[in-house]
């Protein structure tokens, strides 16, 4: 007789059968981990990112027993590129159940007065405007499709709570993502659309310049604890797999011993 753990694993494995997800920033790191977790659970997954070679590498790592994958070169700074991404997903899979708004970039870690307008604007365009535009396209489809509804998961980062030194553009956009998450939740709940946010700290290759450490508020540079990015993929899968009557509004997942609580 199967154990409870085995039953739970079967339930997780089947969670995405017949469902469709789009993951932005799917060519590496958190996006890749989330896309692979969703695909292994049966989701059909569209991989979005600027670098097709990296998207194809993600697709090559797919579980043989999981759902199909579709790689689409996408620049979330460009509205027409986002429209093409969602149109391609429509054509291939016919609906959309989950959007993981994950694409993000950072600016150089320098005093904010030394940042150029272009450096600031590029972070805003990718991290905030890109997430907004993807959410718009997802909401249009989730409202119109039958059965109606779906789920949007935004990558907020623990910088949505407390900044790192010299991170004004990134921190400002991640605080703004929290407002976007709340607005989507409020505006779309009548249409069976859930929206949640995952705030991640020090996972895999997203944790900054690990080889040289991370700058602390007191000026020290230290090597910070990290966690396996697979844990983030599993967390996104959990959020995505809930019935639409339940929602993880905010989740924080981080390396246990990283200096976050009390940061600053």
CSV table of C-alpha atoms in Angstrom, one decimal:
chain,number,residue,atom,x,y,z
A,1,UNK,CA,0.0,0.0,0.0
A,2,UNK,CA,1.6,3.4,-1.0
A,3,UNK,CA,2.7,5.7,1.8
A,4,UNK,CA,1.2,9.2,2.3
A,5,UNK,CA,4.4,10.6,0.8
A,6,UNK,CA,4.1,8.5,-2.3
A,7,UNK,CA,0.4,9.5,-2.7
A,8,UNK,CA,1.4,13.1,-2.3
A,9,UNK,CA,4.1,12.7,-5.0
A,10,UNK,CA,1.6,11.1,-7.4
A,11,UNK,CA,-0.8,14.0,-6.8
A,12,UNK,CA,2.0,16.5,-7.5
A,13,UNK,CA,3.1,14.6,-10.6
A,14,UNK,CA,-0.4,14.8,-12.1
A,15,UNK,CA,-1.1,18.4,-11.0
A,16,UNK,CA,-0.4,19.9,-14.4
A,17,UNK,CA,-2.0,17.4,-16.7
A,18,UNK,CA,-3.9,19.4,-19.4
A,19,UNK,CA,-2.7,22.8,-18.0
A,20,UNK,CA,-0.6,25.4,-19.8
A,21,UNK,CA,2.0,27.7,-18.3
A,22,UNK,CA,4.2,30.5,-19.6
A,23,UNK,CA,7.5,31.2,-17.8
A,24,UNK,CA,9.5,34.3,-18.6
A,25,UNK,CA,13.2,34.4,-18.0
A,26,UNK,CA,13.2,30.6,-18.6
A,27,UNK,CA,16.7,30.3,-20.0
A,28,UNK,CA,18.5,30.1,-16.6
A,29,UNK,CA,18.3,30.1,-12.9
A,30,UNK,CA,14.9,30.5,-11.2
A,31,UNK,CA,13.0,30.5,-14.5
A,32,UNK,CA,14.6,27.4,-15.7
A,33,UNK,CA,14.0,25.6,-12.3
A,34,UNK,CA,10.3,26.7,-12.3
A,35,UNK,CA,9.8,25.7,-15.9
A,36,UNK,CA,11.3,22.2,-15.4
A,37,UNK,CA,9.2,21.7,-12.2
A,38,UNK,CA,6.0,22.6,-14.0
A,39,UNK,CA,6.9,20.5,-17.0
A,40,UNK,CA,7.7,17.4,-14.9
A,41,UNK,CA,4.3,17.8,-13.2
A,42,UNK,CA,2.6,17.6,-16.6
A,43,UNK,CA,2.2,21.2,-17.6
A,44,UNK,CA,2.6,22.3,-21.2
A,45,UNK,CA,5.2,25.1,-20.8
A,46,UNK,CA,6.1,28.0,-23.0
A,47,UNK,CA,9.7,29.1,-22.3
A,48,UNK,CA,10.2,32.8,-22.9
A,49,UNK,CA,13.5,34.6,-22.9
A,50,UNK,CA,15.8,36.7,-25.0
A,51,UNK,CA,18.4,34.0,-25.7
A,52,UNK,CA,17.1,31.1,-27.7
A,53,UNK,CA,20.1,28.9,-27.1
A,54,UNK,CA,19.5,29.0,-23.4
A,55,UNK,CA,15.8,28.3,-23.8
A,56,UNK,CA,16.6,25.3,-26.0
A,57,UNK,CA,19.0,24.1,-23.3
A,58,UNK,CA,16.1,24.3,-20.7
A,59,UNK,CA,13.9,22.3,-23.1
A,60,UNK,CA,16.6,19.7,-23.5
A,61,UNK,CA,16.5,19.1,-19.7
A,62,UNK,CA,12.8,18.3,-19.7
A,63,UNK,CA,11.4,15.2,-18.0
A,64,UNK,CA,10.6,12.5,-20.5
A,65,UNK,CA,7.3,11.8,-18.8
A,66,UNK,CA,6.3,15.4,-18.5
A,67,UNK,CA,4.4,17.9,-20.7
A,68,UNK,CA,5.6,19.5,-24.0
A,69,UNK,CA,7.7,22.6,-24.1
A,70,UNK,CA,7.7,25.5,-26.6
A,71,UNK,CA,10.6,27.9,-26.7
A,72,UNK,CA,9.9,31.5,-27.9
A,73,UNK,CA,12.5,34.2,-28.1
A,74,UNK,CA,11.0,37.1,-26.2
A,75,UNK,CA,12.1,40.6,-25.2
A,76,UNK,CA,9.7,41.7,-22.4
A,77,UNK,CA,10.7,45.3,-23.0
A,78,UNK,CA,8.9,45.2,-26.4
A,79,UNK,CA,5.1,45.0,-26.4
A,80,UNK,CA,5.0,43.4,-29.8
A,81,UNK,CA,7.4,40.6,-28.6
A,82,UNK,CA,5.1,39.9,-25.7
A,83,UNK,CA,2.0,39.8,-27.9
A,84,UNK,CA,3.8,37.3,-30.2
A,85,UNK,CA,4.7,35.1,-27.2
A,86,UNK,CA,1.1,34.8,-26.1
A,87,UNK,CA,-0.1,34.3,-29.6
A,88,UNK,CA,2.3,31.5,-30.1
A,89,UNK,CA,1.1,29.9,-26.9
A,90,UNK,CA,-2.5,30.2,-28.1
A,91,UNK,CA,-1.6,28.5,-31.3
A,92,UNK,CA,0.3,25.7,-29.8
A,93,UNK,CA,-1.6,24.9,-26.6
A,94,UNK,CA,-5.0,26.7,-26.9
A,95,UNK,CA,-5.3,28.2,-23.4
A,96,UNK,CA,-3.3,29.6,-20.5
A,97,UNK,CA,-3.5,28.5,-16.8
A,98,UNK,CA,-0.4,29.9,-15.2
A,99,UNK,CA,1.9,32.9,-15.9
A,100,UNK,CA,5.1,33.0,-14.0
A,101,UNK,CA,6.3,36.6,-14.3
A,102,UNK,CA,10.0,35.9,-13.7
A,103,UNK,CA,12.1,37.9,-16.1
A,104,UNK,CA,14.3,40.4,-14.4
A,105,UNK,CA,17.6,42.3,-14.6
A,106,UNK,CA,19.7,44.4,-12.3
A,107,UNK,CA,21.8,47.6,-12.6
A,108,UNK,CA,25.4,48.0,-11.6
A,109,UNK,CA,25.9,48.1,-7.8
A,110,UNK,CA,27.0,51.7,-7.7
A,111,UNK,CA,25.7,54.8,-5.9
A,112,UNK,CA,22.4,55.8,-7.4
A,113,UNK,CA,23.6,59.3,-8.4
A,114,UNK,CA,26.1,57.6,-10.7
A,115,UNK,CA,23.5,55.5,-12.5
A,116,UNK,CA,22.6,56.7,-16.0
A,117,UNK,CA,19.0,57.2,-17.1
A,118,UNK,CA,19.4,54.3,-19.5
A,119,UNK,CA,20.4,51.9,-16.7
A,120,UNK,CA,17.5,53.0,-14.5
A,121,UNK,CA,15.0,52.8,-17.4
A,122,UNK,CA,16.2,49.4,-18.6
A,123,UNK,CA,15.6,47.8,-15.1
A,124,UNK,CA,12.1,49.4,-15.0
A,125,UNK,CA,11.3,48.2,-18.5
A,126,UNK,CA,12.1,44.6,-17.8
A,127,UNK,CA,11.2,44.1,-14.1
A,128,UNK,CA,8.1,46.2,-13.9
A,129,UNK,CA,6.7,47.2,-17.3
A,130,UNK,CA,7.4,43.8,-18.8
A,131,UNK,CA,5.6,42.1,-15.9
A,132,UNK,CA,2.6,44.4,-16.3
A,133,UNK,CA,2.4,43.8,-20.1
A,134,UNK,CA,2.6,40.0,-19.6
A,135,UNK,CA,-0.1,40.2,-17.0
A,136,UNK,CA,-2.3,42.2,-19.3
A,137,UNK,CA,-2.0,39.5,-22.0
A,138,UNK,CA,-2.6,36.7,-19.5
A,139,UNK,CA,-5.6,38.4,-17.9
A,140,UNK,CA,-7.3,38.9,-21.3
A,141,UNK,CA,-7.0,35.2,-22.1
A,142,UNK,CA,-7.9,34.0,-18.6
A,143,UNK,CA,-11.1,36.1,-18.6
A,144,UNK,CA,-12.2,34.9,-22.1
A,145,UNK,CA,-11.3,31.2,-22.0
A,146,UNK,CA,-13.5,28.3,-20.8
A,147,UNK,CA,-13.2,27.2,-18.1
A,148,UNK,CA,-12.5,30.8,-17.1
A,149,UNK,CA,-9.6,31.8,-14.8
A,150,UNK,CA,-6.0,31.1,-14.2
A,151,UNK,CA,-3.1,32.1,-12.0
A,152,UNK,CA,-0.4,34.7,-12.2
A,153,UNK,CA,2.7,34.3,-10.0
A,154,UNK,CA,5.1,37.3,-9.8
A,155,UNK,CA,8.7,37.1,-8.8
A,156,UNK,CA,9.1,39.8,-6.2
A,157,UNK,CA,12.4,39.0,-4.5
A,158,UNK,CA,13.2,39.7,-0.9
A,159,UNK,CA,14.3,43.1,-2.2
A,160,UNK,CA,10.6,43.8,-2.2
A,161,UNK,CA,11.0,44.0,1.6
A,162,UNK,CA,14.5,45.2,2.3
A,163,UNK,CA,17.2,46.6,-0.1
A,164,UNK,CA,20.7,45.6,-0.7
A,165,UNK,CA,23.3,48.3,-0.8
A,166,UNK,CA,23.4,50.2,-4.1
A,167,UNK,CA,20.3,48.5,-5.6
A,168,UNK,CA,17.8,51.4,-6.0
A,169,UNK,CA,16.5,50.4,-9.5
A,170,UNK,CA,16.0,46.8,-8.6
A,171,UNK,CA,14.6,47.4,-5.2
A,172,UNK,CA,12.2,50.1,-6.5
A,173,UNK,CA,10.8,47.8,-9.2
A,174,UNK,CA,10.4,44.9,-6.8
A,175,UNK,CA,8.5,47.0,-4.3
A,176,UNK,CA,6.3,48.0,-7.3
A,177,UNK,CA,5.7,44.4,-8.1
A,178,UNK,CA,4.1,44.0,-4.7
A,179,UNK,CA,1.6,46.7,-5.7
A,180,UNK,CA,1.0,45.1,-9.0
A,181,UNK,CA,0.4,41.7,-7.3
A,182,UNK,CA,-2.2,43.2,-5.0
A,183,UNK,CA,-3.9,45.1,-7.8
A,184,UNK,CA,-4.2,42.0,-10.0
A,185,UNK,CA,-5.6,40.0,-7.0
A,186,UNK,CA,-8.2,42.7,-6.4
A,187,UNK,CA,-9.2,43.5,-9.9
A,188,UNK,CA,-9.3,39.9,-11.2
A,189,UNK,CA,-10.8,37.9,-8.4
A,190,UNK,CA,-14.3,38.2,-9.8
A,191,UNK,CA,-13.0,36.4,-12.9
A,192,UNK,CA,-11.5,33.4,-11.1
A,193,UNK,CA,-8.0,34.7,-11.6
A,194,UNK,CA,-5.6,34.3,-8.7
A,195,UNK,CA,-2.4,36.2,-8.3
A,196,UNK,CA,0.5,35.6,-5.8
A,197,UNK,CA,4.0,36.7,-5.3
A,198,UNK,CA,7.1,34.7,-4.5
A,199,UNK,CA,10.0,36.5,-2.8
A,200,UNK,CA,13.3,34.7,-3.2
A,201,UNK,CA,16.6,35.1,-1.5
A,202,UNK,CA,20.0,33.6,-2.5
A,203,UNK,CA,18.9,30.7,-4.7
A,204,UNK,CA,21.3,29.1,-7.2
A,205,UNK,CA,22.8,31.5,-9.7
A,206,UNK,CA,20.5,34.4,-8.9
A,207,UNK,CA,22.4,35.2,-5.6
A,208,UNK,CA,24.7,37.8,-7.0
A,209,UNK,CA,28.5,37.6,-7.3
A,210,UNK,CA,29.0,34.5,-5.2
A,211,UNK,CA,32.7,34.3,-6.1
A,212,UNK,CA,33.5,37.7,-4.5
A,213,UNK,CA,30.8,37.8,-1.9
A,214,UNK,CA,28.0,40.3,-1.2
A,215,UNK,CA,28.3,43.8,0.0
A,216,UNK,CA,26.7,44.4,3.5
A,217,UNK,CA,25.3,47.6,4.9
A,218,UNK,CA,28.3,48.0,7.2
A,219,UNK,CA,30.7,47.9,4.2
A,220,UNK,CA,31.8,44.3,4.7
A,221,UNK,CA,31.8,41.8,1.8
A,222,UNK,CA,30.9,38.3,2.9
A,223,UNK,CA,30.0,35.0,1.3
A,224,UNK,CA,26.3,34.5,2.0
A,225,UNK,CA,24.6,31.1,2.4
A,226,UNK,CA,22.7,29.9,-0.6
A,227,UNK,CA,20.0,27.3,-1.4
A,228,UNK,CA,19.4,25.0,-4.3
A,229,UNK,CA,17.4,26.8,-7.0
A,230,UNK,CA,15.4,23.6,-7.4
A,231,UNK,CA,13.7,24.4,-4.1
A,232,UNK,CA,12.3,27.6,-5.7
A,233,UNK,CA,11.0,25.6,-8.7
A,234,UNK,CA,9.2,23.3,-6.3
A,235,UNK,CA,7.7,26.3,-4.5
A,236,UNK,CA,6.4,27.8,-7.7
A,237,UNK,CA,4.9,24.4,-8.6
A,238,UNK,CA,3.1,24.3,-5.3
A,239,UNK,CA,1.7,27.8,-5.8
A,240,UNK,CA,0.7,27.0,-9.4
A,241,UNK,CA,-1.0,23.6,-8.5
A,242,UNK,CA,-3.4,24.9,-5.9
A,243,UNK,CA,-7.1,25.0,-6.9
A,244,UNK,CA,-8.2,28.4,-8.0
A,245,UNK,CA,-10.3,28.7,-4.8
A,246,UNK,CA,-7.0,28.9,-2.8
A,247,UNK,CA,-4.0,31.2,-3.2
A,248,UNK,CA,-0.6,31.8,-1.8
A,249,UNK,CA,-0.8,35.6,-1.8
A,250,UNK,CA,2.9,36.0,-0.7
A,251,UNK,CA,5.6,33.5,-0.1
A,252,UNK,CA,9.2,34.1,1.0
A,253,UNK,CA,11.7,31.4,0.3
A,254,UNK,CA,15.4,31.9,1.1
A,255,UNK,CA,18.6,30.3,2.3
A,256,UNK,CA,17.9,29.8,6.0
A,257,UNK,CA,21.1,31.5,7.3
A,258,UNK,CA,21.3,34.4,4.9
A,259,UNK,CA,21.5,37.8,6.5
A,260,UNK,CA,18.0,39.0,5.6
A,261,UNK,CA,16.1,39.4,8.8
A,262,UNK,CA,17.6,42.5,10.3
A,263,UNK,CA,19.2,43.5,7.0
A,264,UNK,CA,19.9,47.2,6.9
